[in-house]
Tab-separated table of C-alpha atoms in Angstrom:
chain	number	residue	atom	x	y	z
A	1377	MET	CA	-0.079	0.079	0.431
A	1378	SER	CA	2.228	2.361	0.629
A	1379	ASN	CA	3.933	2.161	-2.806
A	1380	GLN	CA	0.306	3.271	-3.865
A	1381	ASN	CA	-0.382	7.212	-4.721
A	1382	VAL	CA	-2.712	9.910	-2.451
A	1383	PHE	CA	-5.447	10.737	-3.848
A	1384	THR	CA	-6.770	14.281	-2.312
A	1385	LEU	CA	-9.769	16.512	-3.425
A	1386	ILE	CA	-9.368	20.026	-2.512
A	1387	ASN	CA	-12.561	22.024	-1.620
A	1388	PRO	CA	-12.348	24.978	-4.727
A	1389	GLN	CA	-13.950	27.098	-2.524
A	1390	THR	CA	-11.940	27.325	0.556
A	1391	GLY	CA	-9.156	26.183	-0.806
A	1392	ASN	CA	-9.519	23.268	2.745
A	1393	LEU	CA	-8.658	19.636	2.184
A	1394	ALA	CA	-12.325	17.660	1.215
A	1395	PHE	CA	-11.492	14.076	1.321
A	1396	LYS	CA	-8.183	12.367	1.424
A	1397	LEU	CA	-7.102	8.988	0.091
A	1398	LEU	CA	-3.406	8.778	2.669
A	1399	PRO	CA	-2.030	4.877	1.767
A	1400	PHE	CA	0.850	4.795	4.588
A	1401	GLY	CA	4.179	2.343	5.092
A	1402	ASP	CA	4.991	3.449	8.244
A	1403	ASN	CA	4.272	6.003	10.726
A	1404	SER	CA	5.000	9.130	10.046
A	1405	HIS	CA	1.818	10.635	8.917
A	1406	PHE	CA	1.184	9.764	13.087
A	1407	ASP	CA	3.736	10.280	15.094
A	1408	HIS	CA	3.485	13.728	16.143
A	1409	LEU	CA	0.358	14.744	17.936
A	1410	GLN	CA	-2.640	15.118	15.366
A	1411	ARG	CA	-5.974	17.964	15.841
A	1412	ASN	CA	-7.452	18.005	12.229
A	1413	ASN	CA	-10.136	20.006	11.271
A	1414	PHE	CA	-11.034	16.362	9.047
A	1415	PHE	CA	-12.529	13.494	9.662
A	1416	SER	CA	-9.733	9.970	10.406
A	1417	LEU	CA	-9.995	6.839	9.762
A	1418	ILE	CA	-7.297	4.912	9.726
A	1419	TRP	CA	-7.262	1.369	8.973
A	1420	VAL	CA	-3.800	-0.750	10.322
A	1421	THR	CA	-3.781	-3.623	8.558
A	1422	LYS	CA	0.454	-4.279	9.074
A	1423	GLY	CA	1.406	-3.547	12.288
A	1424	LYS	CA	-0.294	-3.171	16.335
A	1425	GLY	CA	1.220	-0.520	18.302
A	1426	LYS	CA	-1.159	2.545	21.305
A	1427	VAL	CA	-3.167	5.174	20.379
A	1428	LYS	CA	-3.073	8.326	22.281
A	1429	ALA	CA	-6.640	9.569	21.857
A	1430	ASP	CA	-7.912	12.055	24.471
A	1431	PHE	CA	-7.425	11.320	28.288
A	1432	ALA	CA	-6.302	7.468	27.320
A	1433	GLU	CA	-4.004	5.437	25.926
A	1434	HIS	CA	-5.362	1.960	23.687
A	1435	HIS	CA	-3.511	-0.657	22.965
A	1436	PHE	CA	-4.404	-0.976	18.725
A	1437	GLU	CA	-3.773	-4.252	16.293
A	1438	GLU	CA	-3.640	-5.295	12.797
A	1439	ASN	CA	-6.436	-5.074	11.011
A	1440	SER	CA	-7.679	-2.123	13.276
A	1441	LEU	CA	-9.675	1.161	12.281
A	1442	LEU	CA	-9.788	3.940	14.054
A	1443	ALA	CA	-12.088	7.098	13.990
A	1444	PHE	CA	-10.905	10.295	15.558
A	1445	SER	CA	-13.689	13.487	15.248
A	1446	PRO	CA	-12.197	17.213	13.991
A	1447	TYR	CA	-9.453	18.881	16.031
A	1448	GLN	CA	-10.121	15.521	18.215
A	1449	PRO	CA	-6.701	15.142	20.431
A	1450	PHE	CA	-4.740	11.891	18.945
A	1451	MET	CA	-1.388	10.160	18.572
A	1452	LEU	CA	-0.008	6.708	17.158
A	1453	CYS	CA	3.234	5.198	18.718
A	1454	VAL	CA	3.543	1.853	17.876
A	1455	ASN	CA	7.222	-1.007	18.140
A	1456	GLU	CA	6.634	-2.429	15.436
A	1457	PRO	CA	6.356	-1.230	11.513
A	1458	ILE	CA	2.359	-0.001	10.779
A	1459	GLU	CA	0.858	-0.150	6.741
A	1460	GLY	CA	-2.622	0.099	5.703
A	1461	ILE	CA	-4.174	3.607	4.294
A	1462	ALA	CA	-6.864	6.827	6.034
A	1463	ILE	CA	-9.545	8.444	4.421
A	1464	HIS	CA	-9.961	12.310	5.679
A	1465	PHE	CA	-12.738	13.833	5.093
A	1466	HIS	CA	-14.138	17.038	6.051
A	1467	PRO	CA	-17.540	18.053	7.128
A	1468	ASP	CA	-18.327	20.287	4.248
A	1469	PHE	CA	-17.774	17.172	1.466
A	1470	TYR	CA	-19.308	15.268	4.313
A	1471	CYS	CA	-20.772	15.961	8.489
A	1472	ILE	CA	-22.402	12.264	10.358
A	1473	HIS	CA	-24.223	14.583	12.243
A	1474	MET	CA	-26.544	15.992	9.761
A	1475	HIS	CA	-27.006	12.581	8.398
A	1476	GLN	CA	-26.570	10.854	11.240
A	1477	LYS	CA	-29.376	8.812	10.135
A	1478	GLU	CA	-28.392	8.163	7.841
A	1479	VAL	CA	-24.797	6.678	8.802
A	1480	SER	CA	-26.031	6.488	12.494
A	1481	CYS	CA	-22.191	6.947	13.731
A	1482	SER	CA	-21.902	8.881	15.807
A	1483	GLY	CA	-21.925	7.827	19.453
A	1484	VAL	CA	-20.485	4.406	17.434
A	1485	LEU	CA	-17.751	4.763	15.737
A	1486	PHE	CA	-16.796	9.188	16.352
A	1487	ASN	CA	-17.695	10.512	19.438
A	1488	ASN	CA	-18.343	7.570	22.162
A	1489	VAL	CA	-16.062	8.400	24.838
A	1490	TYR	CA	-16.622	4.850	26.939
A	1491	GLN	CA	-15.819	3.267	24.340
A	1492	PRO	CA	-11.893	2.770	22.354
A	1493	PRO	CA	-11.925	4.424	19.896
A	1494	PHE	CA	-11.435	1.373	16.882
A	1495	VAL	CA	-12.846	-1.358	15.791
A	1496	GLN	CA	-11.255	-4.826	15.138
A	1497	ILE	CA	-11.892	-5.832	11.137
A	1498	THR	CA	-13.446	-8.904	10.593
A	1499	ASN	CA	-11.962	-10.978	7.037
A	1500	GLU	CA	-15.959	-9.460	6.083
A	1501	ALA	CA	-15.197	-6.277	6.173
A	1502	SER	CA	-11.902	-6.208	5.228
A	1503	ALA	CA	-13.436	-7.347	1.517
A	1504	THR	CA	-16.182	-4.880	1.981
A	1505	PHE	CA	-13.277	-1.853	2.425
A	1506	LYS	CA	-10.863	-3.461	-0.528
A	1507	MET	CA	-13.873	-3.163	-2.891
A	1508	VAL	CA	-14.877	0.003	-1.657
A	1509	LEU	CA	-11.404	2.255	-1.174
A	1510	ASP	CA	-10.898	0.747	-4.881
A	1511	GLN	CA	-14.823	2.900	-6.164
A	1512	MET	CA	-13.225	4.946	-4.724
A	1513	LYS	CA	-9.504	5.667	-6.018
A	1514	ALA	CA	-11.020	5.166	-9.289
A	1515	GLU	CA	-13.752	7.430	-8.350
A	1516	ILE	CA	-11.635	10.457	-7.138
A	1517	GLN	CA	-10.253	10.659	-10.837
A	1518	ASN	CA	-12.756	10.661	-11.784
A	1519	THR	CA	-13.764	14.358	-12.799
A	1520	ASP	CA	-17.166	13.411	-14.724
A	1521	LEU	CA	-20.886	14.513	-13.070
A	1522	ALA	CA	-21.198	13.838	-9.235
A	1523	GLN	CA	-17.876	12.428	-8.554
A	1524	TYR	CA	-18.742	14.004	-4.790
A	1525	GLU	CA	-22.372	12.532	-4.952
A	1526	SER	CA	-20.155	9.340	-5.936
A	1527	LEU	CA	-17.644	9.038	-3.356
A	1528	VAL	CA	-20.086	10.115	-0.933
A	1529	SER	CA	-22.180	7.133	-1.745
A	1530	TYR	CA	-19.336	4.693	-1.375
A	1531	LEU	CA	-17.751	6.905	1.994
A	1532	LYS	CA	-21.074	5.934	3.478
A	1533	ILE	CA	-20.900	2.143	2.537
A	1534	PHE	CA	-17.367	2.017	4.572
A	1535	LEU	CA	-18.799	4.601	7.125
A	1536	ILE	CA	-22.237	2.384	7.315
A	1537	THR	CA	-19.999	-0.683	7.609
A	1538	ALA	CA	-17.794	0.021	10.631
A	1539	SER	CA	-20.544	0.858	12.867
A	1540	ARG	CA	-22.253	-2.175	12.428
A	1541	LEU	CA	-19.122	-4.158	13.213
A	1542	LYS	CA	-18.394	-1.693	16.442
A	1543	ASN	CA	-21.580	-2.067	17.287
A	1544	GLN	CA	-21.140	-6.024	17.359
A	1545	GLN	CA	-19.043	-6.085	18.543
A	1546	LEU	CA	-20.469	-4.446	21.556
A	1547	GLU	CA	-23.122	-6.349	22.246
A	1548	GLU	CA	-20.438	-9.785	22.572
A	1549	MET	CA	-19.037	-7.249	25.843
A	1550	LYS	CA	-22.121	-7.413	26.874
A	1551	SER	CA	-23.118	-10.597	27.084
A	1552	VAL	CA	-19.779	-11.624	28.038
A	1553	PRO	CA	-20.242	-12.061	32.470
A	1554	ASN	CA	-18.485	-9.931	35.101
A	1555	SER	CA	-18.920	-8.415	38.774
A	1556	LYS	CA	-20.821	-5.878	39.421
A	1557	GLU	CA	-19.220	-3.690	38.108
A	1558	PRO	CA	-20.493	-2.792	34.418
A	1559	PHE	CA	-23.651	-2.399	35.758
A	1560	ILE	CA	-22.251	0.810	37.939
A	1561	LEU	CA	-20.510	1.697	35.154
A	1562	GLN	CA	-23.929	1.307	32.613
A	1563	ASN	CA	-25.577	3.732	34.831
A	1564	LEU	CA	-22.642	5.655	35.153
A	1565	LYS	CA	-22.617	6.280	31.546
A	1566	ASP	CA	-26.852	6.938	31.806
A	1567	ALA	CA	-26.033	9.128	34.662
A	1568	ILE	CA	-23.265	11.195	32.642
A	1569	GLU	CA	-26.195	11.754	29.452
A	1570	ASP	CA	-28.729	12.458	31.309
A	1571	ASN	CA	-26.532	15.133	33.600
A	1572	PHE	CA	-24.584	16.478	32.324
A	1573	LYS	CA	-25.564	20.048	31.059
A	1574	THR	CA	-26.634	20.617	34.215
A	1575	LYS	CA	-23.873	18.573	36.466
A	1576	HIS	CA	-19.926	18.944	36.207
A	1577	SER	CA	-19.092	17.416	39.341
A	1578	ALA	CA	-17.494	13.850	39.598
A	1579	GLY	CA	-18.248	14.018	42.908
A	1580	ASN	CA	-22.068	15.446	41.398
A	1581	TYR	CA	-22.089	11.446	39.424
A	1582	ALA	CA	-21.179	9.815	42.588
A	1583	ASP	CA	-23.814	11.482	45.107
A	1584	LEU	CA	-25.928	10.679	42.578
A	1585	LEU	CA	-24.970	7.095	42.064
A	1586	ASN	CA	-24.754	6.725	46.457
A	1587	ILE	CA	-21.065	5.758	45.845
A	1588	SER	CA	-17.601	6.767	46.694
A	1589	ALA	CA	-15.499	9.393	44.882
A	1590	LYS	CA	-12.764	7.278	45.225
A	1591	ALA	CA	-14.570	3.800	44.440
A	1592	LEU	CA	-16.095	5.076	41.128
A	1593	ALA	CA	-13.304	7.216	40.305
A	1594	LYS	CA	-11.453	3.707	40.302
A	1595	ILE	CA	-14.089	1.639	38.698
A	1596	SER	CA	-14.452	5.502	35.817
A	1597	LYS	CA	-9.583	4.090	35.336
A	1598	ASN	CA	-10.332	0.320	35.262
A	1599	TYR	CA	-12.990	0.221	32.872
A	1600	PHE	CA	-12.353	3.219	30.571
A	1601	ASN	CA	-9.528	4.825	31.581
A	1602	LYS	CA	-9.918	7.581	32.229
A	1603	THR	CA	-10.919	9.903	34.891
A	1604	LEU	CA	-14.242	10.785	35.593
A	1605	THR	CA	-13.323	14.013	35.379
A	1606	ASP	CA	-12.344	13.611	31.652
A	1607	LEU	CA	-15.351	11.442	30.765
A	1608	ILE	CA	-17.815	14.730	31.511
A	1609	ALA	CA	-15.400	16.591	30.160
A	1610	GLU	CA	-15.736	15.001	26.856
A	1611	ARG	CA	-19.210	14.502	26.816
A	1612	ILE	CA	-20.065	17.857	27.242
A	1613	ILE	CA	-17.520	19.171	24.534
A	1614	ILE	CA	-18.771	16.096	21.541
A	1615	GLU	CA	-22.049	18.758	22.965
A	1616	ALA	CA	-20.244	22.305	22.141
A	1617	LYS	CA	-18.832	20.876	18.786
A	1618	ARG	CA	-22.947	19.853	17.443
A	1619	GLU	CA	-24.143	23.186	18.291
A	1620	LEU	CA	-21.270	24.581	17.070
A	1621	TYR	CA	-21.646	22.765	13.977
A	1622	MET	CA	-25.111	22.596	14.188
A	1623	THR	CA	-26.313	25.632	14.519
A	1624	ASN	CA	-26.296	29.226	14.663
A	1625	LYS	CA	-26.446	30.337	18.242
A	1626	THR	CA	-24.093	32.317	20.757
A	1627	VAL	CA	-21.303	30.646	22.247
A	1628	LYS	CA	-23.158	32.222	25.124
A	1629	GLU	CA	-26.343	31.149	24.309
A	1630	ILE	CA	-24.993	27.126	23.615
A	1631	ALA	CA	-23.138	27.508	27.542
A	1632	TYR	CA	-25.561	28.123	28.725
A	1633	GLU	CA	-27.958	25.202	27.582
A	1634	LEU	CA	-23.921	22.937	28.607
A	1635	GLY	CA	-24.576	25.265	32.431
A	1636	TYR	CA	-22.128	27.815	32.174
A	1637	ASP	CA	-23.342	30.824	33.283
A	1638	ASP	CA	-19.599	32.232	32.187
A	1639	GLU	CA	-19.226	32.891	28.781
A	1640	HIS	CA	-15.801	33.609	28.931
A	1641	TYR	CA	-14.501	30.600	31.625
A	1642	PHE	CA	-16.531	28.213	29.302
A	1643	SER	CA	-14.970	29.148	26.483
A	1644	ARG	CA	-11.170	29.322	28.129
A	1645	PHE	CA	-12.641	25.400	28.481
A	1646	PHE	CA	-13.365	23.568	25.526
A	1647	LYS	CA	-10.592	25.248	24.251
A	1648	THR	CA	-8.211	23.901	26.464
A	1649	ASN	CA	-10.472	20.483	25.898
A	1650	ALA	CA	-10.571	21.536	21.805
A	1651	ASP	CA	-7.190	22.616	21.531
A	1652	VAL	CA	-8.968	26.200	19.671
A	1653	SER	CA	-11.704	28.502	20.330
A	1654	PRO	CA	-15.160	27.952	20.064
A	1655	GLN	CA	-15.488	30.198	17.164
A	1656	LEU	CA	-12.524	29.321	15.447
A	1657	TYR	CA	-13.771	25.897	15.489
A	1658	ARG	CA	-16.981	27.044	14.846
A	1659	GLU	CA	-15.435	28.536	11.528
A	1660	THR	CA	-12.744	26.106	10.846
A	1661	VAL	CA	-15.280	22.844	10.833
A	1662	GLY	CA	-18.694	24.425	11.612
A	1663	PHE	CA	-21.681	24.492	9.667
A	1664	GLY	CA	-23.876	27.540	11.074
A	1665	LYS	CA	-22.314	29.190	8.857
A	1666	MET	CA	-23.977	28.309	5.847
A	1667	ALA	CA	-27.409	29.007	6.939
A	1668	ASP	CA	-26.470	32.964	6.943
């Protein structure tokens, strides 16, 4: 794969990357911290290593598909050479939030604060991916009518295949008998989902679940490889990004809806976690500008 050409489409209006296929034969593209303004799907067909993403580290094996959202910090550390192919696409090309009903990958492949940011690829999925990638490579060199629509169709197939596979693997994990902790974990996930707009501290959730803060922190670290504070922060940021993507609400309005009376405090919180200000995020990634 490493000897194949890179295939790139540029948005003529902005000059930014719209869609890119990047075969790789080593880790030079990913061995430093990434904070890209596009979605990334990285299929590691050979090799294994460690992915650092957001607030956690996870080990990945050969035939893993890693998925990252715009401005999600990540880097790969490998102890043996990796090979594979990456798909990069900007939300202007295809926005998973706007098409969630079609592909259902937000919260599965992307933006899942409770699971490692990758899925293990089966032989069946691998065959589908190879076929779709071949079609993408042919289409990206074809400048005829409806090139964009054709590429998006292939991208959807890729995303749907990966999302179904990850859902299946998550269901299989749930069916494995374990201690009482997974039940607490499900309650914790539900509690964060129901309360992240109003409850921002780890202590709030310990009180809600009637468990000591120390015990809950240990469970969170053991199962999610993240602190409870990091889980809460990530969930808030995902919602903030979605609002910046999809709406023309002011930063102040979004902050207030997420439980922050102080817009400036919220902006600092967002920048700490996303590495860009809310306004810059909206200008470089968001869809709110399209409704103007």
